[in-house]
Amino acid sequence: MTHRTGAGTERTRTERTRAERTSADRTSADRTPVAVLGTGAMGAPIARSLLRAGFEVTVWNRTRQKTGALTGRGAKVAGSPAAAAARAEYLITMLTDGAAVESAMTGADGALAALAPDAVWIQMSTVGVTATLRLAELARGAVGFVDAPVSGSSGPADRGQLLVLASGDPGLRLRVQPLFDELGRRTLWFDRLGDGSRFKTVLNNWLAVLVEGMAETLSLAGALRLDPGLVLDTLAESPLGSAYATAKGRAMVERDFAPGFPLRHAGKDAALALSAADHRELELPLTEALLKRWDEAISAGHAEDDVASAVTVAGHPRP
Ligand SMILES: NC(=O)c1ccc[n+]([C@@H]2O[C@H](COP(=O)([O-])OP(=O)(O)OC[C@H]3O[C@@H](n4cnc5c(N)ncnc54)[C@H](OP(=O)(O)O)[C@@H]3O)[C@@H](O)[C@H]2O)c1
């Protein structure tokens, strides 16, 4: 598998910070029409970043009320995916899962039929490998398609600091890179279509294992009557620690489950990892075990809470 950071002359630009970008970079976005389908925790900050950069942004969301804050920032609101797509040169989907994306693109008033043939559909939702290839197939012959899930939650999305994991037609790279430069701190480009989603699946499998490992480690520390704060401090200053896991560990200790990355999304992504592994006849016993626990936490009401709420079902007493 090969990957590149940026493409050609875009490499330097991708690696520059937002503050370092010149006004000439910004004017290149001038009023280019972009549609964003989905204004949830990720779609809304993505739309805001594009508005800040000077794109003409039209948003659509199934629940229209959730688009309100964006109109104040200059976004147009469309009544259907097709209406959002009508003038778009680029269309971003940022919806929950593959079924939601497919319905917005090909359902009643779907966006796909309304897009111009030279438009590019940038699929940024985390939908896994199988759905990505299916969506790419729907786009084939109709519009350009780029698979581009992101790593980073709503905070990085707001600051334009996502990691964009992109794959698709190499001929589209230079076209879409200016958008990715506004949304992300870095773009990893992959040659094989679907590798953006494959890579995202791998990263989020690691995230799941880290979070569950932290939850169980803190449960063990509690059962042994050790100070969990000291455990976290010790991990933080040692190569054993991971900044992400220790941050989640502190949230677990404080029982602060304000959503950063909701448990329902983390569970969905763990299930996508299991499905990808299954296609390769590979077992992921850790992921399989943690998903059973996380399903319990979701059933107990933690679906919208941060993934740190996995701690609520870690360390059950042995039956
Ligand atoms: N949150 C994160 O930290 C994060 C980080 C990286 C990647 N992601 C991924 O990014 C994607 C979006 O995440 P998010 O956090 O923005 O989710 P979210 O806040 O729950 O928003 C989900 C969006 O999908 C829409 N939607 C759901 N089902 C739909 C359907 N059947 N038809 C049409 N629209 C539907 C929702 O519309 P309504 O408003 O009408 O419900 C909303 O616009 C997910 O794939 C997620 O895994 C999330």
Short mmCIF file of C-alpha atoms and ligand atoms in Angstrom, two decimals:
data_model
loop_
_atom_site.label_atom_id
_atom_site.label_comp_id
_atom_site.label_asym_id
_atom_site.label_seq_id
_atom_site.Cartn_x
_atom_site.Cartn_y
_atom_site.Cartn_z
CA MET A 1 0.00 0.00 0.00
CA THR A 2 1.33 3.43 -0.85
CA HIS A 3 0.34 6.75 0.48
CA ARG A 4 1.26 10.33 -0.13
CA THR A 5 0.85 13.51 1.83
CA GLY A 6 -0.82 16.01 -0.42
CA ALA A 7 -0.13 15.82 -4.13
CA GLY A 8 2.64 17.52 -6.07
CA THR A 9 2.86 21.18 -5.13
CA GLU A 10 0.02 20.67 -2.64
CA ARG A 11 2.38 18.86 -0.30
CA THR A 12 3.86 22.06 1.14
CA ARG A 13 0.52 23.73 1.37
CA THR A 14 -1.02 20.83 3.23
CA GLU A 15 1.71 20.95 5.81
CA ARG A 16 1.51 24.69 6.43
CA THR A 17 -0.58 25.83 9.36
CA ARG A 18 -3.81 27.68 8.71
CA ALA A 19 -2.30 30.91 10.09
CA GLU A 20 0.54 30.68 7.60
CA ARG A 21 -1.72 30.49 4.58
CA THR A 22 -1.74 33.57 2.42
CA SER A 23 -4.70 35.62 1.33
CA ALA A 24 -3.99 34.37 -2.19
CA ASP A 25 -4.80 30.85 -0.97
CA ARG A 26 -8.09 32.07 0.46
CA THR A 27 -9.29 33.87 -2.64
CA SER A 28 -8.86 30.62 -4.61
CA ALA A 29 -12.00 29.44 -2.77
CA ASP A 30 -13.95 32.48 -3.89
CA ARG A 31 -17.60 31.61 -3.84
CA THR A 32 -17.06 28.12 -5.28
CA PRO A 33 -20.37 26.39 -4.52
CA VAL A 34 -20.14 23.51 -2.06
CA ALA A 35 -23.04 21.48 -0.68
CA VAL A 36 -22.76 19.88 2.76
CA LEU A 37 -25.28 17.13 3.53
CA GLY A 38 -25.48 16.64 7.29
CA THR A 39 -25.00 19.39 9.85
CA GLY A 40 -24.41 17.25 12.93
CA ALA A 41 -21.43 17.43 15.29
CA MET A 42 -19.00 17.11 12.36
CA GLY A 43 -20.91 18.50 9.37
CA ALA A 44 -21.64 21.85 11.05
CA PRO A 45 -18.00 22.74 11.83
CA ILE A 46 -16.98 21.52 8.37
CA ALA A 47 -19.55 23.89 6.83
CA ARG A 48 -18.27 26.71 9.08
CA SER A 49 -14.65 26.14 8.00
CA LEU A 50 -15.66 26.30 4.34
CA LEU A 51 -17.68 29.48 4.91
CA ARG A 52 -14.70 31.07 6.67
CA ALA A 53 -12.54 30.17 3.69
CA GLY A 54 -14.87 31.91 1.22
CA PHE A 55 -16.75 28.99 -0.32
CA GLU A 56 -20.45 29.43 -1.08
CA VAL A 57 -21.96 26.80 1.18
CA THR A 58 -25.43 25.27 0.90
CA VAL A 59 -26.38 22.86 3.66
CA TRP A 60 -29.07 20.25 3.99
CA ASN A 61 -30.00 18.38 7.13
CA ARG A 62 -32.82 15.88 7.67
CA THR A 63 -33.86 17.85 10.76
CA ARG A 64 -33.93 21.33 9.31
CA GLN A 65 -33.87 23.13 12.69
CA LYS A 66 -30.28 22.00 13.18
CA THR A 67 -29.11 24.21 10.30
CA GLY A 68 -30.21 27.43 12.05
CA ALA A 69 -26.84 28.46 13.46
CA LEU A 70 -25.22 28.14 10.03
CA THR A 71 -27.54 30.58 8.29
CA GLY A 72 -26.25 33.30 10.62
CA ARG A 73 -22.79 32.58 9.22
CA GLY A 74 -23.85 32.89 5.62
CA ALA A 75 -24.84 29.33 4.67
CA LYS A 76 -27.83 28.77 2.42
CA VAL A 77 -30.23 26.07 3.56
CA ALA A 78 -31.76 23.69 1.03
CA GLY A 79 -35.02 21.84 1.54
CA SER A 80 -33.75 18.58 0.01
CA PRO A 81 -30.45 16.91 -0.88
CA ALA A 82 -31.29 17.48 -4.57
CA ALA A 83 -31.81 21.22 -4.00
CA ALA A 84 -28.49 21.44 -2.14
CA ALA A 85 -26.71 19.62 -4.98
CA ALA A 86 -28.20 21.58 -7.86
CA ARG A 87 -25.42 24.19 -8.22
CA ALA A 88 -22.66 22.44 -6.29
CA GLU A 89 -19.18 21.90 -7.74
CA TYR A 90 -18.39 19.82 -4.66
CA LEU A 91 -20.75 17.89 -2.43
CA ILE A 92 -19.71 16.62 1.00
CA THR A 93 -21.65 13.90 2.81
CA MET A 94 -21.18 13.86 6.60
CA LEU A 95 -23.94 11.60 7.86
CA THR A 96 -24.14 8.81 10.40
CA ASP A 97 -23.58 5.70 8.31
CA GLY A 98 -23.72 4.12 4.86
CA ALA A 99 -27.50 3.74 4.85
CA ALA A 100 -28.00 7.43 5.70
CA VAL A 101 -25.57 8.50 2.96
CA GLU A 102 -27.16 6.25 0.38
CA SER A 103 -30.64 7.51 1.20
CA ALA A 104 -29.55 11.17 0.97
CA MET A 105 -27.83 10.50 -2.36
CA THR A 106 -30.30 8.19 -4.10
CA GLY A 107 -33.56 8.33 -2.10
CA ALA A 108 -36.49 10.68 -2.79
CA ASP A 109 -35.05 14.06 -3.85
CA GLY A 110 -31.61 12.48 -3.63
CA ALA A 111 -28.54 14.53 -4.46
CA LEU A 112 -26.87 12.25 -6.99
CA ALA A 113 -29.26 12.84 -9.88
CA ALA A 114 -29.09 16.60 -9.31
CA LEU A 115 -25.29 16.91 -9.42
CA ALA A 116 -23.60 18.17 -12.58
CA PRO A 117 -21.43 15.51 -14.29
CA ASP A 118 -18.25 17.45 -13.51
CA ALA A 119 -19.11 17.79 -9.80
CA VAL A 120 -17.18 15.86 -7.15
CA TRP A 121 -18.84 13.95 -4.31
CA ILE A 122 -16.56 13.89 -1.27
CA GLN A 123 -17.74 11.18 1.11
CA MET A 124 -16.45 12.05 4.60
CA SER A 125 -18.78 10.03 6.87
CA THR A 126 -17.33 6.92 8.54
CA VAL A 127 -19.18 4.17 6.71
CA GLY A 128 -16.60 1.37 6.45
CA VAL A 129 -15.11 -0.36 3.46
CA THR A 130 -18.08 -2.26 2.02
CA ALA A 131 -20.39 0.78 2.02
CA THR A 132 -17.65 3.00 0.60
CA LEU A 133 -17.18 0.71 -2.40
CA ARG A 134 -20.93 0.56 -2.88
CA LEU A 135 -21.24 4.36 -2.77
CA ALA A 136 -18.32 4.69 -5.21
CA GLU A 137 -20.15 2.34 -7.55
CA LEU A 138 -23.28 4.52 -7.35
CA ALA A 139 -21.17 7.54 -8.34
CA ARG A 140 -19.40 5.76 -11.19
CA GLY A 141 -20.17 7.32 -14.54
CA ALA A 142 -22.28 10.05 -12.89
CA VAL A 143 -19.89 12.25 -10.87
CA GLY A 144 -16.37 12.18 -9.43
CA PHE A 145 -16.04 10.36 -6.11
CA VAL A 146 -13.49 10.79 -3.33
CA ASP A 147 -13.51 8.57 -0.24
CA ALA A 148 -12.38 10.93 2.55
CA PRO A 149 -13.28 10.00 6.13
CA VAL A 150 -11.61 12.05 8.83
CA SER A 151 -9.85 11.43 12.11
CA GLY A 152 -10.50 13.99 14.85
CA SER A 153 -13.69 15.07 16.60
CA SER A 154 -15.77 18.24 16.54
CA GLY A 155 -13.08 20.34 18.31
CA PRO A 156 -10.43 19.69 15.64
CA ALA A 157 -13.14 20.03 12.98
CA ASP A 158 -13.92 23.52 14.29
CA ARG A 159 -10.26 24.49 14.14
CA GLY A 160 -9.69 22.98 10.68
CA GLN A 161 -7.32 20.45 12.25
CA LEU A 162 -8.73 17.14 11.07
CA LEU A 163 -6.65 14.36 9.52
CA VAL A 164 -8.22 13.65 6.12
CA LEU A 165 -7.82 10.07 4.86
CA ALA A 166 -8.43 10.31 1.14
CA SER A 167 -8.56 7.86 -1.73
CA GLY A 168 -10.05 7.85 -5.19
CA ASP A 169 -9.36 9.04 -8.71
CA PRO A 170 -5.84 10.59 -8.71
CA GLY A 171 -7.11 13.07 -11.29
CA LEU A 172 -9.32 14.65 -8.62
CA ARG A 173 -6.59 15.27 -6.03
CA LEU A 174 -5.60 18.76 -7.10
CA ARG A 175 -9.25 19.75 -7.32
CA VAL A 176 -10.25 18.66 -3.84
CA GLN A 177 -7.03 19.51 -1.98
CA PRO A 178 -7.97 23.20 -1.41
CA LEU A 179 -11.08 22.05 0.48
CA PHE A 180 -9.11 19.52 2.52
CA ASP A 181 -6.57 22.24 3.35
CA GLU A 182 -9.35 24.21 5.01
CA LEU A 183 -10.73 21.23 6.93
CA GLY A 184 -7.60 19.44 7.96
CA ARG A 185 -4.08 19.85 9.26
CA ARG A 186 -2.98 17.06 6.95
CA THR A 187 -4.25 14.87 4.13
CA LEU A 188 -3.07 11.30 3.68
CA TRP A 189 -3.71 10.24 0.07
CA PHE A 190 -4.00 6.56 -0.84
CA ASP A 191 -3.86 5.14 -4.35
CA ARG A 192 -6.38 2.32 -3.95
CA LEU A 193 -10.04 3.43 -3.80
CA GLY A 194 -11.44 2.68 -0.35
CA ASP A 195 -8.10 2.83 1.45
CA GLY A 196 -9.15 6.08 3.17
CA SER A 197 -11.98 4.13 4.77
CA ARG A 198 -9.78 1.08 5.38
CA PHE A 199 -7.24 3.28 7.17
CA LYS A 200 -9.98 4.99 9.20
CA THR A 201 -11.29 1.55 10.23
CA VAL A 202 -7.83 0.57 11.45
CA LEU A 203 -7.32 3.83 13.38
CA ASN A 204 -10.69 3.56 15.10
CA ASN A 205 -10.09 -0.06 16.01
CA TRP A 206 -6.97 1.16 17.82
CA LEU A 207 -9.02 3.93 19.48
CA ALA A 208 -11.54 1.34 20.71
CA VAL A 209 -8.87 -0.93 22.15
CA LEU A 210 -7.14 2.02 23.86
CA VAL A 211 -10.36 3.26 25.46
CA GLU A 212 -11.43 -0.18 26.66
CA GLY A 213 -7.90 -0.88 27.93
CA MET A 214 -8.00 2.34 29.94
CA ALA A 215 -11.49 1.62 31.29
CA GLU A 216 -10.48 -1.86 32.49
CA THR A 217 -7.14 -0.64 33.86
CA LEU A 218 -8.89 2.02 35.95
CA SER A 219 -11.39 -0.59 37.16
CA LEU A 220 -8.53 -2.81 38.23
CA ALA A 221 -6.81 0.10 40.00
CA GLY A 222 -10.07 0.87 41.82
CA ALA A 223 -10.56 -2.77 42.83
CA LEU A 224 -6.99 -2.84 44.21
CA ARG A 225 -7.68 0.44 46.06
CA LEU A 226 -4.99 2.34 44.22
CA ASP A 227 -5.24 6.02 43.36
CA PRO A 228 -6.46 6.21 39.73
CA GLY A 229 -5.07 9.76 39.45
CA LEU A 230 -1.60 8.47 40.26
CA VAL A 231 -2.01 5.71 37.67
CA LEU A 232 -2.91 8.33 35.04
CA ASP A 233 -0.06 10.68 36.04
CA THR A 234 2.40 7.80 35.87
CA LEU A 235 1.15 6.74 32.43
CA ALA A 236 1.23 10.34 31.21
CA GLU A 237 4.94 10.67 31.92
CA SER A 238 5.90 7.25 30.62
CA PRO A 239 6.16 5.72 27.13
CA LEU A 240 3.34 3.40 28.25
CA GLY A 241 0.90 6.30 28.12
CA SER A 242 -1.02 7.67 25.16
CA ALA A 243 -2.26 11.28 25.26
CA TYR A 244 -5.66 10.17 23.97
CA ALA A 245 -6.04 7.31 26.44
CA THR A 246 -4.96 9.40 29.43
CA ALA A 247 -7.35 12.21 28.46
CA LYS A 248 -10.17 9.65 28.26
CA GLY A 249 -8.93 8.14 31.55
CA ARG A 250 -9.26 11.51 33.30
CA ALA A 251 -12.78 11.87 31.91
CA MET A 252 -13.57 8.37 33.23
CA VAL A 253 -12.29 9.24 36.72
CA GLU A 254 -14.28 12.48 36.73
CA ARG A 255 -17.33 10.75 35.22
CA ASP A 256 -17.36 13.55 32.64
CA PHE A 257 -19.09 12.03 29.64
CA ALA A 258 -19.84 15.24 27.71
CA PRO A 259 -19.77 14.03 24.13
CA GLY A 260 -16.51 14.45 22.23
CA PHE A 261 -16.84 11.20 20.33
CA PRO A 262 -20.20 9.58 21.15
CA LEU A 263 -20.18 5.95 22.26
CA ARG A 264 -22.72 5.03 19.55
CA HIS A 265 -20.27 6.17 16.84
CA ALA A 266 -17.34 4.42 18.51
CA GLY A 267 -19.44 1.23 18.71
CA LYS A 268 -20.46 1.58 15.05
CA ASP A 269 -16.79 1.90 14.10
CA ALA A 270 -15.78 -1.12 16.18
CA ALA A 271 -18.50 -3.08 14.34
CA LEU A 272 -17.08 -1.83 11.01
CA ALA A 273 -13.64 -3.12 12.07
CA LEU A 274 -15.14 -6.53 12.91
CA SER A 275 -16.88 -6.63 9.55
CA ALA A 276 -13.69 -5.67 7.65
CA ALA A 277 -11.76 -8.36 9.56
CA ASP A 278 -14.47 -10.90 8.91
CA HIS A 279 -14.18 -10.29 5.16
CA ARG A 280 -10.52 -11.30 5.46
CA GLU A 281 -11.37 -14.25 7.74
CA LEU A 282 -9.52 -12.55 10.56
CA GLU A 283 -10.53 -12.63 14.21
CA LEU A 284 -10.38 -9.49 16.38
CA PRO A 285 -11.08 -10.97 19.81
CA LEU A 286 -10.44 -7.73 21.73
CA THR A 287 -12.77 -5.71 19.54
CA GLU A 288 -15.41 -8.43 19.66
CA ALA A 289 -15.28 -8.53 23.46
CA LEU A 290 -15.37 -4.77 23.95
CA LEU A 291 -18.27 -4.31 21.56
CA LYS A 292 -20.43 -6.63 23.69
CA ARG A 293 -19.66 -4.43 26.73
CA TRP A 294 -20.26 -1.20 24.79
CA ASP A 295 -23.61 -2.47 23.57
CA GLU A 296 -24.57 -2.88 27.24
CA ALA A 297 -23.51 0.72 27.95
CA ILE A 298 -25.48 1.92 24.93
CA SER A 299 -28.57 0.02 26.12
CA ALA A 300 -28.09 1.56 29.57
CA GLY A 301 -28.45 5.05 28.08
CA HIS A 302 -24.88 6.05 27.18
CA ALA A 303 -25.31 6.13 23.38
CA GLU A 304 -24.93 9.91 23.14
CA ASP A 305 -22.30 10.12 25.89
CA ASP A 306 -18.61 10.24 25.11
CA VAL A 307 -16.80 6.95 24.47
CA ALA A 308 -15.26 7.44 27.94
CA SER A 309 -18.60 6.20 29.29
CA ALA A 310 -17.38 2.70 28.34
CA VAL A 311 -15.98 2.77 31.88
CA THR A 312 -19.52 2.34 33.23
CA VAL A 313 -19.53 -1.29 32.12
CA ALA A 314 -15.84 -2.10 32.62
CA GLY A 315 -14.77 -4.36 35.41
CA HIS A 316 -18.00 -6.16 36.29
CA PRO A 317 -17.53 -8.44 39.30
CA ARG A 318 -16.96 -12.03 38.18
CA PRO A 319 -20.33 -13.89 38.24
N1 LIG B 1 -18.29 13.00 16.24
C1 LIG B 1 -17.03 12.69 16.01
O1 LIG B 1 -16.16 12.90 16.88
C2 LIG B 1 -16.61 12.06 14.70
C3 LIG B 1 -15.25 12.06 14.37
C4 LIG B 1 -14.85 11.53 13.13
C5 LIG B 1 -15.79 10.96 12.30
N2 LIG B 1 -17.11 10.96 12.68
C6 LIG B 1 -18.06 10.34 11.75
O2 LIG B 1 -18.69 11.38 11.03
C7 LIG B 1 -20.04 11.02 10.72
C8 LIG B 1 -20.98 12.08 11.29
O3 LIG B 1 -20.77 12.14 12.67
P1 LIG B 1 -21.42 13.28 13.59
O4 LIG B 1 -20.69 13.21 14.88
O5 LIG B 1 -21.55 14.54 12.85
O6 LIG B 1 -22.87 12.65 13.81
P2 LIG B 1 -24.19 13.34 14.34
O7 LIG B 1 -23.90 14.58 15.10
O8 LIG B 1 -24.98 12.28 15.01
O9 LIG B 1 -24.93 13.76 13.00
C9 LIG B 1 -25.40 12.75 12.15
C10 LIG B 1 -25.98 13.37 10.91
O10 LIG B 1 -26.52 12.33 10.10
C11 LIG B 1 -27.90 12.62 9.83
N3 LIG B 1 -28.63 11.37 9.64
C12 LIG B 1 -28.62 10.28 10.41
N4 LIG B 1 -29.40 9.32 9.87
C13 LIG B 1 -29.91 9.84 8.74
C14 LIG B 1 -30.76 9.33 7.72
N5 LIG B 1 -31.26 8.09 7.79
N6 LIG B 1 -31.07 10.13 6.68
C15 LIG B 1 -30.57 11.39 6.60
N7 LIG B 1 -29.76 11.93 7.52
C16 LIG B 1 -29.43 11.15 8.58
C17 LIG B 1 -28.35 13.41 11.04
O11 LIG B 1 -29.53 14.11 10.73
P3 LIG B 1 -30.52 14.57 11.93
O12 LIG B 1 -29.93 15.84 12.47
O13 LIG B 1 -31.82 14.77 11.27
O14 LIG B 1 -30.54 13.46 12.94
C18 LIG B 1 -27.14 14.33 11.20
O15 LIG B 1 -27.10 15.31 10.21
C19 LIG B 1 -20.26 9.64 11.34
O16 LIG B 1 -20.04 8.67 10.35
C20 LIG B 1 -19.18 9.56 12.41
O17 LIG B 1 -18.79 8.24 12.70
C21 LIG B 1 -17.54 11.49 13.85
#
